[in-house]
Amino acid sequence: MPASPRLSGAPLRRLAQFARTSVGGVALQRILRAELRIDALAGLPESARGDVPLDMRPVAGRAPRGGSGEELPAPPRPWSETTSSYVERYREGSLTPRQAVEKALEEARRLARLSPSVGPLCDYADAGALEAADRATERWKQGKPIGPLDGVPYAVKEQTAVKGMPRRGGTAFLDPSPQPEDATCVSRLWEAGAIVIGMTPMTEFGMTPNGANSKRAMPRNPHATDHIAGGSSTGSGVAVATGLVPFAIGADGGGSIRIPSALNGVFGIKPTWGRVSRYGDISTGSVAHVGPLAGSVLDLARSLELMSGHDPRDTQTWLAPPREAGSFVRGVGRGVRGMVIGVEEGEWAAASEPVQRAGREALAALEREGAKLVPVTLDLARHAPAIGYVTIACEARAALRASWREHWQEMGDDLVVSFSSLDAFGAVEYLETQRLRAGLRRELARAFERIDLLAMPSVVAPAAAVSERDMSTGFLDTTVIDGLCRFAFLCNLTGLPALSAPVGCDIFGLPLGLQLIGDAWDEATVFAAAAHLERIGAASARRPRVTARD
C-alpha cells in the first residue's frame, strides 16, 4: 500500500470534514492502521504477550551500574552559555542576572520577528522574570546565591504549570488564566535559583511530533528554516538550540523530548518513569514523562538532578529507589571503560544512511575508548511504535473526552483527523496491546541482564522539509510521523531512560541524533556515555545558522 501523501491547507480541511462522518472515521482508521503497522500486532504469537500490566513500575535487568573508578574532567564548554558559565560570570561580576534575563527576553522576541519565525516562546514572563532577576542580582552582590542555578534563565513547555503564566497545551481553547501554583519540577528549579523567562510552544495537546500547529506561530528549525523543528516540545528544543537558554523543560509521551533534541542538535533525556513528578503538568496516562533538554550533558544532568525526587502529589515518584545526591552529575565524569553497549542491527537497518553513519561512527569512538559493543536481538522492538500509537491514542482520547466533545471545532484539522479515527479502537484491542507491552518490558529487562546501555538511532532521518502552508494550517504526513516516532516508543512503553545526543550533521547541515537507552533507574550510566561522546568531540550541540546573539 503506497504511503498517503502529505496533506495541508484545503485538502486537509476536506479530510477533517470527511473524518467527522461515521464512514470517514472508520475508513481513515483502516488506512492509519495499515500505514503505522498496527494491523500486524494481531498476528504476533501468544509467547510475545504477558499479563496486562497492573502498574507502570519499570522492570530493571539488574541494579544500577557503578563506574570504572575514573573521574574524568567535564566535557568542553559548548558554543553557547551554560549554567556554569552564567554562574561564573555572576560571581566575577561581568554579568548580572538582570542583564542575562533582559537579554534573553529581547532575543526571544527578535527570533520571533524573523521570517520564517524561529521564536521559541509563546508567552513571556517579563514581570516575574525581571523581578526574580533583580533579587538574584542583589544576592550575587552580597555573595549569597540561594542555589546552584541562581539567576540562570530557562524556559518551560506550555503544558507545565508556572505560577502566574497560562498553561494552554498548544490549544486555542484551554483556559489562559494564570496558573495558581508551580508544577513540582518548576518549584524545585525555583528553589535552586533558576528563572523562568517564558513558555515554549508545542503541538496541539502534544499529539503530533512534527512541530506544526495551526494554533501557534511555531518556530522553524534554526539549522535550516525551511525544515521542521520536531515536537511536541518544539519551542523547548529551539530555545536551547539557538542558545537562548542553557536548558528547558519538555515532556515526552512518544519521543517529544528526544525528537526535537535530535532535529535541533541538542541533548535531551526522557528519564525513568517516576523519576520526575508530573504534578502540575497536563500529561496523563501511562507513557508521558517530564524531562529536560540542554546544550550540554552536564546541564542536562544538573537540571534532571534538581527536578527529580519523591513528590507526595505524584504517587508514581514513590516507585523510584533511593538515590545518592549528586549521582547524575558525578556520572558525567565516569567514562565508558568496560561499559557494554548493545546494538540491535534490525533496528539500525530501519534508519536512513546519514543517521546510521553518524551513529555508528559515534559508537566506534566509544569502542576505541574502552566500551564493548555487543549484538542484541529484540524481536518486539520493531513493533513498539504500533504498540505505542494504540496506547497513547486511546489514553489521550479518553483523557480529552470533554475537550473533543465541546471544542472539536476549535482544534486543528490534523488533530480532528486523528481523533476522529480513534473511536474505532475497542477496549479489548487496547488491553491486548498492553499485553504486548508487558512482553516488550520483559524482553528489554532480559537484554539489560548482560548490557549496560542499548544504542539506537533517535529518529529515522534528519528534519523534513516544510512549506509555509504546512506550518500555517498544520499538516498530516504518516511517513514523517512514523519516521520521527520509530525508535521512541520503545522507552515510553517500558519506562526506561533514553537520551538523544547530537552526533553530527548530514551534507545539508541538518543535525543527526544517537539514542542511548539505560536500564531502569540508571540515568547515571546514560550520562556517562553521552558525556564521554561530548568529551572526545563525537557529540556536541553545534551552532545553528540562526542563534540568539552573543
Coordinates of C-alpha atoms in Angstrom, one line a residue, residues 145-342:
P145 CA 23.3 32.8 46.0
I146 CA 20.4 30.7 47.1
G147 CA 21.3 27.7 44.9
P148 CA 23.5 26.3 42.1
L149 CA 21.4 28.0 39.4
D150 CA 20.7 31.3 41.0
G151 CA 19.8 33.8 38.2
V152 CA 20.1 31.3 35.4
P153 CA 17.3 31.7 32.8
Y154 CA 15.4 28.8 31.3
A155 CA 12.1 28.1 29.6
V156 CA 9.2 25.8 30.2
K157 CA 6.9 23.9 27.8
E158 CA 3.4 25.3 27.8
Q159 CA 1.9 22.2 29.3
T160 CA 3.7 22.6 32.6
A161 CA 2.4 25.0 35.2
V162 CA 4.3 28.1 36.0
K163 CA 2.7 30.4 38.6
G164 CA 1.3 33.5 37.0
M165 CA 1.6 32.1 33.5
P166 CA -1.0 30.4 31.2
R167 CA -0.9 26.6 30.6
R168 CA -2.5 26.2 27.2
G169 CA -1.1 22.9 26.0
G170 CA -0.8 24.1 22.4
T171 CA -4.5 24.8 22.1
A172 CA -6.7 27.8 21.3
F173 CA -9.4 27.0 23.9
L174 CA -7.8 25.9 27.2
D175 CA -8.3 28.4 29.9
P176 CA -5.5 31.0 29.5
S177 CA -5.8 32.2 33.1
P178 CA -2.6 32.5 35.1
Q179 CA -1.8 29.3 36.9
P180 CA -2.2 29.5 40.7
E181 CA 0.9 27.5 41.6
D182 CA 4.1 26.0 40.0
A183 CA 4.4 22.4 38.8
T184 CA 6.7 20.4 41.2
C185 CA 9.6 20.4 38.7
V186 CA 9.4 24.2 38.3
S187 CA 9.2 24.8 42.1
R188 CA 12.3 22.8 42.6
L189 CA 14.2 24.8 40.0
W190 CA 13.0 28.0 41.6
E191 CA 14.5 26.7 44.8
A192 CA 17.8 26.3 43.0
G193 CA 17.5 29.9 41.8
A194 CA 16.6 29.3 38.1
I195 CA 14.4 31.9 36.5
V196 CA 11.6 31.1 34.0
I197 CA 11.6 33.6 31.1
G198 CA 8.6 32.2 29.4
M199 CA 6.6 29.3 28.0
T200 CA 7.6 27.4 24.9
P201 CA 5.1 26.5 22.2
M202 CA 4.1 22.9 21.5
T203 CA 2.0 21.0 19.0
E204 CA -1.7 20.7 20.0
F205 CA -2.0 18.6 23.1
G206 CA 1.3 17.1 22.1
M207 CA -0.4 14.8 19.7
T208 CA 2.0 15.2 16.7
P209 CA 5.8 15.1 16.6
N210 CA 6.2 17.3 13.5
G211 CA 6.4 20.7 15.1
A212 CA 3.5 22.2 13.2
N213 CA 0.4 23.7 14.9
S214 CA -2.1 26.0 13.2
K215 CA -2.9 27.5 16.6
R216 CA 0.6 28.8 17.2
A217 CA 3.3 30.7 15.4
M218 CA 5.6 27.7 15.6
P219 CA 9.4 28.1 15.3
R220 CA 11.3 26.6 12.4
N221 CA 14.5 24.6 12.6
P222 CA 17.3 27.1 13.4
H223 CA 19.8 25.0 11.3
A224 CA 17.6 25.3 8.2
T225 CA 14.4 27.3 8.5
D226 CA 12.7 25.5 5.6
H227 CA 12.7 22.4 7.8
I228 CA 10.6 21.3 10.8
A229 CA 11.9 21.6 14.4
G230 CA 10.1 18.5 15.6
G231 CA 7.8 18.2 18.6
S232 CA 5.9 18.1 20.6
S233 CA 8.4 20.1 22.8
T234 CA 9.2 22.3 19.8
G235 CA 9.9 25.6 21.4
S236 CA 12.0 24.0 24.2
G237 CA 14.2 22.4 21.5
V238 CA 14.6 25.6 19.6
A239 CA 15.2 27.7 22.8
V240 CA 18.2 25.5 23.6
A241 CA 19.5 25.1 20.1
T242 CA 19.6 28.9 19.5
G243 CA 21.5 29.4 22.7
L244 CA 18.6 31.5 24.2
V245 CA 18.7 29.4 27.4
P246 CA 21.1 26.6 28.6
F247 CA 18.2 24.2 29.3
A248 CA 14.5 24.0 29.1
I249 CA 11.7 21.7 30.3
G250 CA 9.9 19.4 27.9
A251 CA 7.6 16.4 28.1
D252 CA 7.8 13.1 26.2
G253 CA 5.0 10.7 25.5
G254 CA 6.2 9.2 22.3
G255 CA 9.6 11.0 21.7
S256 CA 8.6 14.6 22.4
I257 CA 11.8 15.4 24.1
R258 CA 14.2 13.3 22.1
I259 CA 12.7 14.2 18.6
P260 CA 13.2 18.0 18.9
S261 CA 16.6 17.3 20.5
A262 CA 17.7 15.2 17.6
L263 CA 16.3 17.5 14.9
N264 CA 17.7 20.7 16.5
G265 CA 21.1 19.2 17.5
V266 CA 20.9 19.4 21.3
F267 CA 20.8 16.9 24.2
G268 CA 17.6 15.7 25.7
I269 CA 16.6 13.0 28.1
K270 CA 13.4 11.2 28.9
P271 CA 14.1 9.9 32.4
T272 CA 12.9 6.7 34.0
W273 CA 9.2 6.6 34.6
G274 CA 8.5 8.1 38.0
R275 CA 11.9 9.9 38.3
V276 CA 10.3 13.4 37.8
S277 CA 7.0 14.4 39.2
R278 CA 4.2 15.2 36.7
Y279 CA 2.2 17.2 39.3
G280 CA 1.3 20.5 37.6
D281 CA 1.8 19.1 34.1
I282 CA -1.2 18.2 31.8
S283 CA 0.4 14.9 31.0
T284 CA -1.8 11.9 31.9
G285 CA -1.8 8.2 31.0
S286 CA 1.0 5.7 31.2
V287 CA 3.6 6.9 28.7
A288 CA 4.2 10.6 29.3
H289 CA 7.3 11.8 31.1
V290 CA 8.6 15.3 32.0
G291 CA 12.3 16.0 31.5
P292 CA 14.9 18.5 30.3
L293 CA 16.7 19.5 27.1
A294 CA 20.1 21.2 27.3
G295 CA 23.1 22.3 25.3
S296 CA 25.5 20.1 27.2
V297 CA 25.3 16.8 29.1
L298 CA 26.4 18.5 32.3
D299 CA 23.5 20.9 32.1
L300 CA 21.2 18.0 31.3
A301 CA 22.4 16.0 34.3
R302 CA 22.3 19.1 36.6
S303 CA 18.8 20.1 35.7
L304 CA 17.5 16.5 36.0
E305 CA 19.2 16.2 39.3
L306 CA 17.3 19.2 40.6
M307 CA 13.9 18.3 39.1
S308 CA 14.0 14.7 40.4
G309 CA 12.8 13.2 43.6
H310 CA 9.8 11.8 45.5
D311 CA 6.7 14.0 45.5
P312 CA 3.7 13.3 47.7
R313 CA 1.4 14.8 45.0
D314 CA 2.6 12.3 42.4
T315 CA 2.5 8.7 43.7
Q316 CA 4.4 7.4 40.6
T317 CA 7.6 9.1 42.1
W318 CA 7.3 6.7 45.0
L319 CA 8.5 3.9 42.7
A320 CA 12.0 5.4 42.5
P321 CA 14.6 3.7 44.7
P322 CA 16.8 5.8 47.0
R323 CA 19.5 7.7 45.0
E324 CA 22.6 9.3 46.3
A325 CA 22.5 13.1 45.9
G326 CA 24.7 14.3 43.0
S327 CA 24.9 10.9 41.3
F328 CA 23.7 12.2 37.9
V329 CA 26.4 15.0 37.8
R330 CA 29.1 12.6 39.0
G331 CA 28.1 10.2 36.3
V332 CA 29.3 12.8 33.7
G333 CA 32.9 12.0 34.8
R334 CA 32.7 8.2 34.8
G335 CA 33.8 7.5 31.3
V336 CA 33.0 4.3 29.3
R337 CA 35.8 1.9 30.1
G338 CA 34.3 -1.6 30.5
M339 CA 30.8 -0.4 29.5
V340 CA 28.9 -3.0 27.5
I341 CA 26.7 -1.4 24.8
G342 CA 24.1 -3.4 22.9

